Amino acid sequence: MNKIQSASYKFLLTIPLFIIFMSQSTQAQELDANLSRADSLFETKRYVQAFEIYQDLLEQEEQYTPAMLLKMAYIQEGLGAYEKALFYLSQYQQTNYNQAVLRKMENLATEHKLNGYSYTEQIFFLTLIEQYRWYFVLVSILLSGLFFFLAIRRRKQKRETAFAYPAFYLFFLGLSIIFLNLQWQQEKGIVMNNYAVLMEGPSAGTRLLAQINRGHRVKVLGQEDVWVKIQWDEQEAYIRENHLKRI
């Protein structure tokens, strides 16, 4: 009975690792074919055709690579759509720390007098966590498995199980769940149209707070019907969802 239980426990411990590995492997395979085609178009300067494939992967398939986002930003900047370029650069920044990209965003924001692109130490820390999320998950799972194994081993040896072993097992297991599911960075959005109005409440009948142009990046606080609640100039405001693209 003990051997069966031990084998079952070991099998259960390998399931999370197997699921993570298979998920990453499948996504990578699905990206390869279309990415290769789009990259070939990009290299031959057929930017519009390449962008269409990139956009389909991002918006329809919800799959992308960091390099793909940078190429999309490059294409949109070349077309004069700096707000779209900033959107893809911001999406890249969510999971990657790159000083050159940050400088590019700051230059675009300064050139077009845009708000919302300051970069703090807190954002840097959260970006690193997001960038290495899967490593944190794997390490937490491995550590939880180690303490689980030690607790079972002491039990098989008919020794009193130390309280620390199951406690550390539960701690690292919970930590892996947190790293896997928690949203580390506050959701943001970029204004995509000129003359977008910001209202005091979720209605066109409330007081007008401001009228802003495309490119500004704002924090998203919530949504009521077609109105997105945002933070603008240290106060809460509402903007229609068709004027904002969430990162």
mmCIF file with all atom_site columns, N, CA and C in Angstrom, residues 8 11-12 14 21 49 56 63 80 87-88 114 121 137-138 175 186 188 191 197 211 217 245:
data_model
loop_
_atom_site.group_PDB
_atom_site.id
_atom_site.type_symbol
_atom_site.label_atom_id
_atom_site.label_alt_id
_atom_site.label_comp_id
_atom_site.label_asym_id
_atom_site.label_entity_id
_atom_site.label_seq_id
_atom_site.pdbx_PDB_ins_code
_atom_site.Cartn_x
_atom_site.Cartn_y
_atom_site.Cartn_z
_atom_site.occupancy
_atom_site.B_iso_or_equiv
_atom_site.pdbx_formal_charge
_atom_site.auth_seq_id
_atom_site.auth_comp_id
_atom_site.auth_asym_id
_atom_site.auth_atom_id
_atom_site.pdbx_PDB_model_num
ATOM 1  N N  . SER A 1 8   ? 1.827   7.153  -6.497  1.00 0.00 ? 8   SER A N  1
ATOM 2  C CA . SER A 1 8   ? 0.741   8.081  -6.823  1.00 0.00 ? 8   SER A CA 1
ATOM 3  C C  . SER A 1 8   ? 1.142   9.515  -6.523  1.00 0.00 ? 8   SER A C  1
ATOM 4  N N  . PHE A 1 11  ? 3.546   10.753 -9.113  1.00 0.00 ? 11  PHE A N  1
ATOM 5  C CA . PHE A 1 11  ? 2.843   11.027 -10.367 1.00 0.00 ? 11  PHE A CA 1
ATOM 6  C C  . PHE A 1 11  ? 2.113   12.368 -10.300 1.00 0.00 ? 11  PHE A C  1
ATOM 7  N N  . LEU A 1 12  ? 1.444   12.630 -9.161  1.00 0.00 ? 12  LEU A N  1
ATOM 8  C CA . LEU A 1 12  ? 0.706   13.874 -9.017  1.00 0.00 ? 12  LEU A CA 1
ATOM 9  C C  . LEU A 1 12  ? 1.636   15.083 -9.042  1.00 0.00 ? 12  LEU A C  1
ATOM 10 N N  . THR A 1 14  ? 4.333   15.380 -10.775 1.00 0.00 ? 14  THR A N  1
ATOM 11 C CA . THR A 1 14  ? 4.829   15.643 -12.131 1.00 0.00 ? 14  THR A CA 1
ATOM 12 C C  . THR A 1 14  ? 3.772   16.256 -13.035 1.00 0.00 ? 14  THR A C  1
ATOM 13 N N  . PHE A 1 21  ? 4.938   22.362 -19.453 1.00 0.00 ? 21  PHE A N  1
ATOM 14 C CA . PHE A 1 21  ? 5.817   22.060 -20.584 1.00 0.00 ? 21  PHE A CA 1
ATOM 15 C C  . PHE A 1 21  ? 5.021   21.885 -21.869 1.00 0.00 ? 21  PHE A C  1
ATOM 16 N N  . GLN A 1 49  ? 1.786   43.579 -45.511 1.00 0.00 ? 49  GLN A N  1
ATOM 17 C CA . GLN A 1 49  ? 1.402   42.162 -45.529 1.00 0.00 ? 49  GLN A CA 1
ATOM 18 C C  . GLN A 1 49  ? 1.908   41.449 -44.270 1.00 0.00 ? 49  GLN A C  1
ATOM 19 N N  . ASP A 1 56  ? -3.119  39.259 -36.897 1.00 0.00 ? 56  ASP A N  1
ATOM 20 C CA . ASP A 1 56  ? -4.015  38.107 -36.757 1.00 0.00 ? 56  ASP A CA 1
ATOM 21 C C  . ASP A 1 56  ? -3.534  37.191 -35.631 1.00 0.00 ? 56  ASP A C  1
ATOM 22 N N  . GLN A 1 63  ? -1.532  34.999 -29.665 1.00 0.00 ? 63  GLN A N  1
ATOM 23 C CA . GLN A 1 63  ? -0.177  34.476 -29.580 1.00 0.00 ? 63  GLN A CA 1
ATOM 24 C C  . GLN A 1 63  ? 0.787   35.511 -30.154 1.00 0.00 ? 63  GLN A C  1
ATOM 25 N N  . GLY A 1 80  ? 3.202   56.333 -39.426 1.00 0.00 ? 80  GLY A N  1
ATOM 26 C CA . GLY A 1 80  ? 2.773   57.559 -38.749 1.00 0.00 ? 80  GLY A CA 1
ATOM 27 C C  . GLY A 1 80  ? 1.786   57.338 -37.627 1.00 0.00 ? 80  GLY A C  1
ATOM 28 N N  . PHE A 1 87  ? 1.433   51.369 -28.365 1.00 0.00 ? 87  PHE A N  1
ATOM 29 C CA . PHE A 1 87  ? 0.651   50.253 -27.832 1.00 0.00 ? 87  PHE A CA 1
ATOM 30 C C  . PHE A 1 87  ? 1.463   48.965 -27.863 1.00 0.00 ? 87  PHE A C  1
ATOM 31 N N  . TYR A 1 88  ? 2.097   48.675 -29.000 1.00 0.00 ? 88  TYR A N  1
ATOM 32 C CA . TYR A 1 88  ? 2.870   47.433 -29.118 1.00 0.00 ? 88  TYR A CA 1
ATOM 33 C C  . TYR A 1 88  ? 4.146   47.487 -28.274 1.00 0.00 ? 88  TYR A C  1
ATOM 34 N N  . LEU A 1 114 ? 2.922   63.426 -24.580 1.00 0.00 ? 114 LEU A N  1
ATOM 35 C CA . LEU A 1 114 ? 1.998   62.424 -24.077 1.00 0.00 ? 114 LEU A CA 1
ATOM 36 C C  . LEU A 1 114 ? 2.261   62.115 -22.609 1.00 0.00 ? 114 LEU A C  1
ATOM 37 N N  . GLU A 1 121 ? 10.769  52.466 -10.174 1.00 0.00 ? 121 GLU A N  1
ATOM 38 C CA . GLU A 1 121 ? 11.414  51.250 -9.683  1.00 0.00 ? 121 GLU A CA 1
ATOM 39 C C  . GLU A 1 121 ? 10.389  50.150 -9.433  1.00 0.00 ? 121 GLU A C  1
ATOM 40 N N  . VAL A 1 137 ? 7.379   30.027 -11.049 1.00 0.00 ? 137 VAL A N  1
ATOM 41 C CA . VAL A 1 137 ? 6.395   28.947 -10.901 1.00 0.00 ? 137 VAL A CA 1
ATOM 42 C C  . VAL A 1 137 ? 7.091   27.591 -10.789 1.00 0.00 ? 137 VAL A C  1
ATOM 43 N N  . LEU A 1 138 ? 8.029   27.332 -11.683 1.00 0.00 ? 138 LEU A N  1
ATOM 44 C CA . LEU A 1 138 ? 8.733   26.053 -11.696 1.00 0.00 ? 138 LEU A CA 1
ATOM 45 C C  . LEU A 1 138 ? 9.530   25.831 -10.415 1.00 0.00 ? 138 LEU A C  1
ATOM 46 N N  . LEU A 1 175 ? 2.529   29.616 -3.326  1.00 0.00 ? 175 LEU A N  1
ATOM 47 C CA . LEU A 1 175 ? 3.323   30.613 -4.032  1.00 0.00 ? 175 LEU A CA 1
ATOM 48 C C  . LEU A 1 175 ? 3.292   30.371 -5.541  1.00 0.00 ? 175 LEU A C  1
ATOM 49 N N  . GLN A 1 186 ? -0.817  46.658 -12.952 1.00 0.00 ? 186 GLN A N  1
ATOM 50 C CA . GLN A 1 186 ? -2.139  47.234 -13.148 1.00 0.00 ? 186 GLN A CA 1
ATOM 51 C C  . GLN A 1 186 ? -2.419  47.411 -14.637 1.00 0.00 ? 186 GLN A C  1
ATOM 52 N N  . LYS A 1 188 ? -3.445  48.803 -18.115 1.00 0.00 ? 188 LYS A N  1
ATOM 53 C CA . LYS A 1 188 ? -3.349  50.132 -18.713 1.00 0.00 ? 188 LYS A CA 1
ATOM 54 C C  . LYS A 1 188 ? -3.978  50.117 -20.101 1.00 0.00 ? 188 LYS A C  1
ATOM 55 N N  . VAL A 1 191 ? -5.001  55.684 -25.470 1.00 0.00 ? 191 VAL A N  1
ATOM 56 C CA . VAL A 1 191 ? -6.038  56.395 -26.220 1.00 0.00 ? 191 VAL A CA 1
ATOM 57 C C  . VAL A 1 191 ? -5.694  56.307 -27.703 1.00 0.00 ? 191 VAL A C  1
ATOM 58 N N  . VAL A 1 197 ? -13.185 62.368 -25.325 1.00 0.00 ? 197 VAL A N  1
ATOM 59 C CA . VAL A 1 197 ? -13.659 63.137 -24.170 1.00 0.00 ? 197 VAL A CA 1
ATOM 60 C C  . VAL A 1 197 ? -13.575 62.282 -22.909 1.00 0.00 ? 197 VAL A C  1
ATOM 61 N N  . GLN A 1 211 ? -10.617 66.927 -22.881 1.00 0.00 ? 211 GLN A N  1
ATOM 62 C CA . GLN A 1 211 ? -10.643 66.351 -24.223 1.00 0.00 ? 211 GLN A CA 1
ATOM 63 C C  . GLN A 1 211 ? -9.191  66.114 -24.630 1.00 0.00 ? 211 GLN A C  1
ATOM 64 N N  . ARG A 1 217 ? -1.213  57.276 -22.358 1.00 0.00 ? 217 ARG A N  1
ATOM 65 C CA . ARG A 1 217 ? -1.391  55.988 -21.690 1.00 0.00 ? 217 ARG A CA 1
ATOM 66 C C  . ARG A 1 217 ? -1.959  56.221 -20.302 1.00 0.00 ? 217 ARG A C  1
ATOM 67 N N  . LYS A 1 245 ? -7.575  51.387 -26.160 1.00 0.00 ? 245 LYS A N  1
ATOM 68 C CA . LYS A 1 245 ? -7.131  50.017 -26.434 1.00 0.00 ? 245 LYS A CA 1
ATOM 69 C C  . LYS A 1 245 ? -6.346  49.546 -25.227 1.00 0.00 ? 245 LYS A C  1
#
